[in-house]
Coordinates of C-alpha atoms in Angstrom, one line a residue:
M1 CA -16.6 -25.9 42.3
P2 CA -16.0 -24.6 38.8
K3 CA -16.7 -27.1 36.0
I4 CA -13.6 -28.9 34.7
V5 CA -13.5 -28.8 30.9
D6 CA -11.6 -31.4 28.9
H7 CA -10.3 -29.0 26.3
E8 CA -8.8 -31.7 24.0
A9 CA -12.1 -33.6 24.0
R10 CA -14.0 -30.3 23.3
R11 CA -11.6 -29.5 20.4
A12 CA -12.2 -33.0 19.0
E13 CA -16.0 -32.4 19.2
I14 CA -15.6 -29.1 17.4
V15 CA -13.4 -30.6 14.7
A16 CA -16.0 -33.3 14.1
A17 CA -18.6 -30.5 13.8
V18 CA -16.4 -28.7 11.3
W19 CA -16.2 -31.8 9.2
R20 CA -20.0 -32.2 9.2
V21 CA -20.6 -28.6 8.2
I22 CA -18.0 -28.7 5.4
E23 CA -19.4 -31.9 4.0
R24 CA -22.9 -30.5 4.1
A25 CA -22.3 -26.8 3.2
G26 CA -18.8 -26.6 1.8
M27 CA -15.8 -24.6 3.1
S28 CA -17.6 -21.3 2.8
G29 CA -20.3 -22.6 5.1
A30 CA -17.9 -23.5 7.9
T31 CA -18.2 -20.2 9.7
V32 CA -17.6 -19.8 13.4
R33 CA -21.3 -19.3 13.9
S34 CA -22.4 -22.4 11.9
V35 CA -19.8 -24.6 13.5
A36 CA -20.8 -23.4 17.0
A37 CA -24.4 -24.2 16.3
E38 CA -23.4 -27.7 15.0
A39 CA -21.3 -28.3 18.0
G40 CA -23.9 -27.0 20.4
V41 CA -21.7 -24.3 21.9
S42 CA -21.8 -20.5 21.7
P43 CA -19.7 -18.6 19.1
G44 CA -17.9 -17.0 22.0
S45 CA -16.9 -20.4 23.4
L46 CA -15.8 -21.5 20.0
R47 CA -13.5 -18.5 19.6
Y48 CA -11.7 -19.7 22.8
Y49 CA -10.3 -22.5 20.6
F50 CA -10.2 -20.9 17.1
A51 CA -9.9 -17.2 16.3
D52 CA -11.4 -17.5 12.8
Q53 CA -12.5 -19.8 10.0
G54 CA -9.0 -20.3 8.8
E55 CA -7.9 -21.7 12.1
L56 CA -10.9 -24.0 12.2
V57 CA -10.2 -25.5 8.8
L58 CA -6.5 -25.8 9.5
F59 CA -7.1 -27.7 12.7
A60 CA -9.7 -30.0 11.1
A61 CA -7.3 -30.8 8.3
E62 CA -4.4 -31.5 10.6
A63 CA -6.6 -33.7 12.8
M64 CA -7.7 -35.6 9.6
T65 CA -4.1 -36.5 8.8
Q66 CA -3.5 -37.7 12.3
R67 CA -6.6 -40.0 12.1
V68 CA -5.2 -41.6 8.9
V69 CA -1.8 -42.1 10.6
H70 CA -3.4 -43.7 13.6
R71 CA -5.4 -46.1 11.4
L72 CA -2.3 -47.0 9.5
E73 CA -0.4 -47.7 12.7
A74 CA -3.2 -50.0 13.8
H75 CA -2.9 -52.1 10.7
P76 CA -2.0 -55.8 11.2
N77 CA 1.1 -57.1 9.4
S78 CA -0.9 -60.1 8.2
G79 CA -1.6 -60.9 4.6
D80 CA 0.6 -61.0 1.5
G81 CA 2.0 -57.9 -0.3
L82 CA -1.2 -57.4 -2.4
V83 CA -3.4 -57.4 0.7
R84 CA -1.2 -55.0 2.6
A85 CA -0.9 -52.7 -0.4
I86 CA -4.7 -52.4 -0.8
R87 CA -5.1 -52.0 2.9
V88 CA -2.8 -48.9 2.8
L89 CA -4.4 -47.4 -0.3
E90 CA -8.0 -47.8 1.1
E91 CA -7.1 -45.4 3.9
L92 CA -6.8 -42.7 1.3
L93 CA -10.2 -43.4 -0.2
P94 CA -13.7 -42.2 1.0
L95 CA -15.0 -45.7 1.8
D96 CA -17.1 -44.9 4.8
E97 CA -18.7 -41.9 6.6
D98 CA -15.5 -40.9 8.4
R99 CA -13.3 -41.2 5.4
R100 CA -15.8 -39.4 3.2
A101 CA -15.8 -36.5 5.6
E102 CA -12.0 -36.5 5.8
A103 CA -11.7 -36.5 2.0
S104 CA -14.2 -33.6 1.7
V105 CA -12.3 -31.6 4.3
W106 CA -9.0 -32.3 2.5
L107 CA -10.3 -31.3 -0.9
E108 CA -11.8 -28.1 0.5
A109 CA -8.6 -27.3 2.3
I110 CA -6.5 -27.7 -0.9
V111 CA -8.7 -25.2 -2.6
R112 CA -8.5 -22.8 0.3
A113 CA -4.7 -23.1 0.4
R114 CA -4.5 -21.1 -2.8
F115 CA -5.6 -18.1 -0.8
D116 CA -4.6 -18.9 2.8
E117 CA -0.9 -19.2 3.6
R118 CA -1.7 -21.1 6.8
L119 CA -2.9 -24.0 4.7
A120 CA -0.1 -23.9 2.1
A121 CA 2.4 -25.9 4.2
L122 CA -0.3 -28.5 5.1
K123 CA -1.1 -28.9 1.5
T124 CA 2.5 -29.6 0.6
A125 CA 2.9 -32.0 3.5
G126 CA -0.3 -33.8 2.5
W127 CA 1.0 -34.4 -1.0
F128 CA 4.3 -35.9 0.3
G129 CA 2.3 -38.0 2.8
S130 CA 0.1 -39.4 0.0
R131 CA 3.1 -40.1 -2.2
Y132 CA 4.7 -41.8 0.7
L133 CA 1.7 -44.1 1.2
C134 CA 1.7 -44.9 -2.5
R135 CA 5.4 -45.8 -2.4
L136 CA 4.6 -47.9 0.6
A137 CA 1.9 -49.8 -1.3
W138 CA 4.2 -50.2 -4.3
A139 CA 6.9 -51.6 -2.0
H140 CA 4.4 -54.1 -0.6
L141 CA 3.4 -55.2 -4.0
R142 CA 7.0 -55.6 -5.3
D143 CA 8.5 -56.9 -2.1
L144 CA 10.9 -53.9 -1.9
D145 CA 12.4 -52.3 1.1
L146 CA 9.7 -50.3 2.8
P147 CA 9.9 -46.4 2.7
N148 CA 10.9 -45.0 6.2
S149 CA 9.9 -41.4 5.7
P150 CA 8.2 -39.0 3.2
A151 CA 11.6 -38.1 1.9
F152 CA 12.3 -41.7 0.8
R153 CA 12.9 -42.3 -2.9
F154 CA 13.2 -45.6 -4.7
G155 CA 16.6 -46.3 -6.3
S156 CA 14.8 -47.4 -9.5
I157 CA 13.3 -44.8 -11.8
A158 CA 10.7 -47.3 -12.9
D159 CA 9.5 -47.8 -9.3
E160 CA 9.3 -44.1 -8.7
H161 CA 7.2 -43.7 -11.9
A162 CA 4.9 -46.5 -10.8
A163 CA 4.3 -44.9 -7.4
A164 CA 3.6 -41.5 -9.1
E165 CA 1.1 -43.1 -11.4
L166 CA -0.6 -44.9 -8.5
H167 CA -0.7 -41.6 -6.6
T168 CA -2.4 -39.9 -9.5
Y169 CA -5.0 -42.7 -9.8
I170 CA -5.8 -42.6 -6.1
D171 CA -6.3 -38.8 -6.2
G172 CA -8.6 -39.1 -9.2
L173 CA -10.6 -41.9 -7.7
T174 CA -10.9 -39.9 -4.4
L175 CA -12.1 -36.8 -6.3
Q176 CA -14.7 -38.7 -8.3
A177 CA -16.0 -40.7 -5.3
V178 CA -16.5 -37.5 -3.3
T179 CA -18.1 -35.6 -6.2
Y180 CA -20.3 -38.5 -7.6
P181 CA -21.1 -40.7 -4.6
E182 CA -24.2 -42.1 -6.3
Q183 CA -22.2 -43.5 -9.1
L184 CA -19.1 -44.5 -7.1
T185 CA -20.4 -46.3 -4.0
A186 CA -17.9 -47.8 -1.5
D187 CA -18.1 -51.2 -3.2
E188 CA -17.5 -49.7 -6.6
V189 CA -14.5 -47.8 -5.4
R190 CA -13.0 -50.9 -3.9
R191 CA -13.6 -52.8 -7.1
L192 CA -12.0 -50.1 -9.2
L193 CA -9.0 -50.0 -6.9
R194 CA -8.5 -53.8 -7.0
D195 CA -9.0 -54.0 -10.7
Y196 CA -6.5 -51.2 -11.3
V197 CA -3.9 -53.0 -9.1
L198 CA -4.4 -56.3 -10.9
R199 CA -4.3 -54.7 -14.4
N200 CA -1.0 -53.0 -13.6
Y201 CA 0.6 -55.6 -11.5
P202 CA -0.6 -59.0 -13.0
E203 CA 2.2 -60.9 -11.3
A204 CA 0.7 -60.2 -7.9
E205 CA -0.7 -63.5 -6.5
C206 CA -4.4 -63.3 -5.6
E207 CA -7.6 -65.2 -5.6
R208 CA -10.1 -64.1 -8.3
D209 CA -13.7 -64.7 -8.9
P210 CA -15.0 -66.3 -12.2
T211 CA -15.0 -62.9 -13.9
G212 CA -11.4 -62.2 -13.0
N213 CA -12.0 -59.7 -10.2
L214 CA -10.1 -59.9 -6.9
R215 CA -12.2 -61.5 -4.2
P216 CA -12.9 -59.4 -1.1

């Protein structure tokens, strides 16, 4: 009997291989041949799923956004507004191996989007998705009505500005953490996030250690 291939599982394996290659060798290193070798398949087999490098990167970036969505959907509703806000924001930061790979793929995809129209729409959707999550975190902090879509806007200009500032900080922290992992360990990134939230939102109730930092 012919071997039955689970194509979705194989695509997932290939996407994981794409992420590993990009994290190790950059976007230019994610060729059909290098990804095939990483995934343990022939280049011909890989082309059954993806015609060229652009399709590989596009699918990897789309899969990355779905992983973030699935993690957010699995979040418990426990904890106060501060806890829930930080929980949301940490999904955007490279705090473990999976999220570091995701952040690397995303940053590489943004650069490639300047020259590849197939990634341009994904880049725009990613920006609105990140802004939505920052609005969600701000709503948790301020006990506001929660955003219900990426098109959501706060009625208050001050709240919109606060979400935009938070978005900018998260993007900068992500870029530095991916670029300088030796200086910005996961623990340091968590500390910087919590300290930023506390400096900007001192009315948030929390438990602090003797130095004033938010306890884990």
